Amino acid sequence: MFSRMLAERGWRSPVAIGAVLGRWHEIVGAEIGAHCVPESFDADTVLVRCDSTAWATQLRLITPQVLQRFEAELGVGVVKKLSVIGPAAPSWRKGGRSVRGRGPRDTYG
C-alpha cells in the first residue's frame, strides 16, 4: 500500500534518495562508510567521494557487489551506477591576487 502511494504521487525518487543517503553505512558496511561518503544521487547514479585514492580504487573494484547490495536493500533499478571519486586536490592558488592560467610556470620551455 505504501509503495503504491509513493508510485501514484511520484515520490519514489525522493524516497530512494533518502534511503541511499540515510542508510549508506548500513548498506556498504562500517569500514567503507568510514572512508567513502555519498555526495549526491542523480537519477540512478550515486556520486561517492572517498578520503583517499586507495579507498576510491577499492570501492571501484567492489562496485558490482555494492550495486547488488543496493538492489537487495532498495529494489531493482533504484541505483544502477556508482561514480567514485577520490579526495579533492589541494588548491595551489595563493593570495587574493593570482594569475589566471599557468602563471609563472609557463616560461620553463
Coordinates of N, CA and C in Angstrom, one line a residue:
M1 N 0.8 -1.2 0.0 CA 0.0 0.0 0.0 C 0.9 1.3 0.0
F2 N 1.9 1.3 0.8 CA 2.8 2.4 0.9 C 3.6 2.6 -0.4
S3 N 4.1 1.6 -1.0 CA 4.8 1.7 -2.2 C 3.9 2.1 -3.4
R4 N 2.6 1.7 -3.3 CA 1.7 2.1 -4.4 C 1.4 3.6 -4.2
M5 N 1.3 4.1 -3.0 CA 1.1 5.6 -2.8 C 2.3 6.4 -3.3
L6 N 3.5 5.9 -3.0 CA 4.7 6.6 -3.5 C 4.7 6.6 -5.0
A7 N 4.3 5.5 -5.7 CA 4.3 5.5 -7.1 C 3.3 6.4 -7.7
E8 N 2.1 6.5 -7.1 CA 1.0 7.3 -7.6 C 1.3 8.8 -7.5
R9 N 2.0 9.2 -6.5 CA 2.3 10.6 -6.2 C 3.7 11.0 -6.8
G10 N 4.4 10.1 -7.4 CA 5.7 10.4 -8.0 C 6.8 10.7 -7.0
W11 N 6.7 10.1 -5.8 CA 7.6 10.3 -4.7 C 8.7 9.2 -4.6
R12 N 8.7 8.3 -5.5 CA 9.7 7.2 -5.5 C 11.1 7.7 -5.5
S13 N 11.4 8.7 -6.3 CA 12.8 9.1 -6.4 C 13.3 9.8 -5.1
P14 N 12.5 10.8 -4.6 CA 13.0 11.4 -3.3 C 13.1 10.4 -2.2
V15 N 12.2 9.4 -2.1 CA 12.4 8.4 -1.1 C 13.6 7.5 -1.3
A16 N 13.9 7.2 -2.6 CA 15.1 6.5 -2.9 C 16.4 7.2 -2.5
I17 N 16.3 8.5 -2.8 CA 17.5 9.4 -2.4 C 17.7 9.3 -0.9
G18 N 16.7 9.5 -0.2 CA 16.8 9.4 1.3 C 17.2 8.1 1.8
A19 N 16.8 7.0 1.1 CA 17.2 5.7 1.5 C 18.7 5.5 1.2
V20 N 19.2 5.9 0.1 CA 20.6 5.7 -0.3 C 21.4 6.5 0.7
L21 N 21.1 7.8 0.9 CA 22.0 8.7 1.7 C 21.8 8.4 3.2
G22 N 20.6 8.0 3.6 CA 20.4 7.8 5.0 C 20.9 6.4 5.5
R23 N 20.9 5.4 4.6 CA 21.3 4.1 5.0 C 22.6 3.7 4.4
W24 N 23.4 4.6 4.0 CA 24.7 4.4 3.4 C 25.6 3.4 4.2
H25 N 25.8 3.7 5.5 CA 26.7 2.9 6.4 C 26.1 1.5 6.5
E26 N 24.8 1.4 6.6 CA 24.2 0.1 6.7 C 24.3 -0.8 5.5
I27 N 24.2 -0.1 4.3 CA 24.3 -0.8 3.1 C 25.7 -1.3 2.7
V28 N 26.6 -0.3 2.8 CA 28.0 -0.6 2.4 C 28.9 -1.2 3.5
G29 N 28.5 -1.0 4.7 CA 29.3 -1.5 5.8 C 30.0 -0.4 6.5
A30 N 30.4 -0.6 7.7 CA 31.1 0.4 8.6 C 32.4 0.8 8.0
E31 N 33.2 -0.2 7.5 CA 34.6 0.1 7.1 C 34.6 1.0 5.9
I32 N 33.8 0.7 4.9 CA 33.7 1.5 3.6 C 33.0 2.8 4.0
G33 N 32.0 2.8 4.8 CA 31.2 4.0 5.2 C 32.1 5.0 5.9
A34 N 33.2 4.5 6.6 CA 34.0 5.4 7.3 C 35.0 6.2 6.4
H35 N 35.2 5.7 5.2 CA 36.2 6.3 4.3 C 35.5 6.8 3.0
C36 N 34.3 6.4 2.7 CA 33.6 6.8 1.5 C 32.2 7.4 1.8
V37 N 31.9 8.6 1.3 CA 30.7 9.2 1.6 C 29.9 9.6 0.4
P38 N 28.6 9.3 0.3 CA 27.8 9.7 -0.9 C 27.7 11.2 -0.9
E39 N 27.9 11.8 -2.0 CA 27.8 13.3 -2.1 C 26.5 13.7 -2.8
S40 N 26.0 12.9 -3.8 CA 24.8 13.2 -4.5 C 24.2 11.9 -5.1
F41 N 22.9 12.0 -5.4 CA 22.2 10.9 -6.1 C 21.4 11.5 -7.2
D42 N 21.8 11.3 -8.4 CA 21.1 11.8 -9.6 C 20.6 10.7 -10.4
A43 N 19.3 10.7 -10.6 CA 18.6 9.7 -11.4 C 18.9 8.3 -10.8
D44 N 19.8 7.6 -11.4 CA 20.1 6.2 -10.8 C 21.6 6.1 -10.5
T45 N 22.3 7.2 -10.4 CA 23.7 7.2 -10.1 C 24.1 7.9 -8.8
V46 N 24.9 7.2 -8.0 CA 25.3 7.7 -6.7 C 26.8 8.2 -6.9
L47 N 27.0 9.5 -6.6 CA 28.4 10.0 -6.6 C 29.0 9.9 -5.2
V48 N 30.1 9.1 -5.1 CA 30.7 8.8 -3.9 C 32.1 9.4 -3.8
R49 N 32.5 10.2 -2.8 CA 33.8 10.7 -2.6 C 34.5 9.9 -1.5
C50 N 35.7 9.4 -1.8 CA 36.5 8.7 -0.8 C 37.6 9.6 -0.3
D51 N 38.0 9.3 1.0 CA 39.0 10.1 1.6 C 40.5 9.9 1.1
S52 N 40.7 8.8 0.3 CA 42.0 8.6 -0.3 C 41.8 7.9 -1.6
T53 N 42.8 7.9 -2.4 CA 42.8 7.3 -3.7 C 42.8 5.7 -3.5
A54 N 43.4 5.2 -2.5 CA 43.4 3.8 -2.2 C 41.9 3.3 -1.9
W55 N 41.2 4.1 -1.1 CA 39.8 3.7 -0.9 C 38.9 3.9 -2.1
A56 N 39.2 4.9 -2.9 CA 38.5 5.0 -4.2 C 38.7 3.8 -5.1
T57 N 39.9 3.4 -5.2 CA 40.2 2.2 -6.0 C 39.5 1.0 -5.5
Q58 N 39.6 0.8 -4.2 CA 38.9 -0.4 -3.5 C 37.5 -0.4 -3.8
L59 N 36.8 0.8 -3.7 CA 35.4 0.9 -3.9 C 35.1 0.6 -5.4
R60 N 35.9 1.1 -6.3 CA 35.7 0.8 -7.7 C 35.8 -0.7 -8.0
L61 N 36.7 -1.4 -7.3 CA 36.8 -2.8 -7.5 C 35.6 -3.7 -7.0
I62 N 35.0 -3.2 -6.0 CA 33.9 -3.9 -5.4 C 32.5 -3.3 -5.8
T63 N 32.5 -2.5 -6.8 CA 31.3 -1.8 -7.2 C 30.2 -2.8 -7.6
P64 N 30.5 -3.9 -8.3 CA 29.4 -4.9 -8.6 C 28.7 -5.4 -7.3
Q65 N 29.5 -5.7 -6.3 CA 28.9 -6.3 -5.1 C 28.1 -5.2 -4.4
V66 N 28.6 -3.9 -4.4 CA 27.8 -2.8 -3.7 C 26.5 -2.6 -4.5
L67 N 26.5 -2.7 -5.8 CA 25.3 -2.5 -6.6 C 24.3 -3.6 -6.3
Q68 N 24.8 -4.8 -6.1 CA 23.9 -6.0 -5.8 C 23.3 -5.7 -4.4
R69 N 24.1 -5.2 -3.5 CA 23.5 -4.9 -2.2 C 22.5 -3.8 -2.2
F70 N 22.7 -2.8 -3.0 CA 21.7 -1.7 -3.2 C 20.4 -2.3 -3.8
E71 N 20.5 -3.2 -4.7 CA 19.4 -3.9 -5.4 C 18.6 -4.7 -4.3
A72 N 19.3 -5.4 -3.5 CA 18.7 -6.3 -2.5 C 18.0 -5.4 -1.4
E73 N 18.6 -4.3 -1.0 CA 18.1 -3.5 0.0 C 17.0 -2.5 -0.4
L74 N 17.2 -1.9 -1.6 CA 16.3 -0.8 -2.1 C 15.4 -1.2 -3.2
G75 N 15.7 -2.3 -3.9 CA 14.9 -2.7 -5.0 C 15.6 -2.5 -6.3
V76 N 15.1 -3.2 -7.4 CA 15.7 -3.2 -8.7 C 15.6 -1.8 -9.4
G77 N 16.7 -1.3 -9.9 CA 16.7 -0.1 -10.7 C 16.8 1.2 -9.9
V78 N 16.9 1.2 -8.6 CA 17.0 2.4 -7.8 C 18.4 3.0 -8.0
V79 N 19.4 2.2 -7.9 CA 20.8 2.6 -8.1 C 21.4 1.6 -9.1
K80 N 21.8 2.2 -10.3 CA 22.3 1.4 -11.4 C 23.8 1.6 -11.6
K81 N 24.3 2.8 -11.0 CA 25.7 3.1 -11.3 C 26.3 3.8 -10.0
L82 N 27.6 3.5 -9.8 CA 28.3 4.1 -8.7 C 29.4 4.9 -9.3
S83 N 29.5 6.2 -9.1 CA 30.5 7.1 -9.7 C 31.4 7.4 -8.5
V84 N 32.7 6.9 -8.5 CA 33.6 7.0 -7.4 C 34.7 8.0 -7.7
I85 N 34.9 9.0 -6.8 CA 35.9 10.0 -7.0 C 36.8 10.0 -5.7
G86 N 38.1 10.4 -5.9 CA 39.0 10.4 -4.8 C 38.9 11.8 -4.1
P87 N 39.8 12.0 -3.2 CA 39.8 13.2 -2.4 C 40.0 14.5 -3.3
A88 N 39.5 15.6 -2.8 CA 39.6 16.8 -3.5 C 41.1 17.2 -3.5
A89 N 41.6 17.7 -4.6 CA 43.0 18.1 -4.7 C 43.2 19.4 -4.0
P90 N 44.4 19.7 -3.5 CA 44.6 21.0 -2.8 C 44.7 22.1 -3.9
S91 N 44.3 23.3 -3.5 CA 44.4 24.4 -4.4 C 45.8 25.0 -4.3
W92 N 46.4 25.3 -5.5 CA 47.7 25.9 -5.5 C 47.6 27.4 -5.6
R93 N 46.4 27.9 -5.6 CA 46.1 29.3 -5.7 C 46.4 30.0 -4.3
K94 N 47.3 31.0 -4.3 CA 47.7 31.6 -3.1 C 47.4 33.1 -3.2
G95 N 46.8 33.6 -2.2 CA 46.6 35.1 -2.1 C 45.4 35.5 -2.9
G96 N 45.0 36.8 -2.7 CA 43.9 37.3 -3.4 C 44.2 37.7 -4.8
R97 N 45.4 38.0 -5.1 CA 45.8 38.4 -6.5 C 46.7 37.3 -7.1
S98 N 46.0 36.5 -7.8 CA 46.8 35.4 -8.5 C 46.6 35.5 -10.0
V99 N 47.5 34.9 -10.7 CA 47.5 35.0 -12.2 C 46.6 33.8 -12.7
R100 N 45.7 34.1 -13.7 CA 45.0 33.0 -14.3 C 45.9 32.2 -15.2
G101 N 45.5 30.9 -15.4 CA 46.3 30.0 -16.2 C 47.5 29.5 -15.5
R102 N 48.5 29.2 -16.2 CA 49.7 28.5 -15.7 C 50.6 29.5 -14.9
G103 N 50.5 30.8 -15.1 CA 51.2 31.7 -14.4 C 52.7 31.7 -14.6
P104 N 53.6 31.8 -13.6 CA 55.0 31.9 -13.8 C 55.6 30.6 -14.4
R105 N 54.9 29.5 -14.3 CA 55.4 28.2 -14.7 C 55.5 28.1 -16.3
D106 N 54.8 29.0 -17.0 CA 54.7 28.9 -18.4 C 56.0 29.3 -19.2
T107 N 57.1 29.7 -18.5 CA 58.3 30.0 -19.1 C 59.4 29.0 -19.1
Y108 N 59.0 27.8 -18.6 CA 60.0 26.7 -18.4 C 60.4 26.0 -19.7
G109 N 59.9 26.4 -20.8 CA 60.4 25.8 -22.0 C 59.3 25.6 -23.0

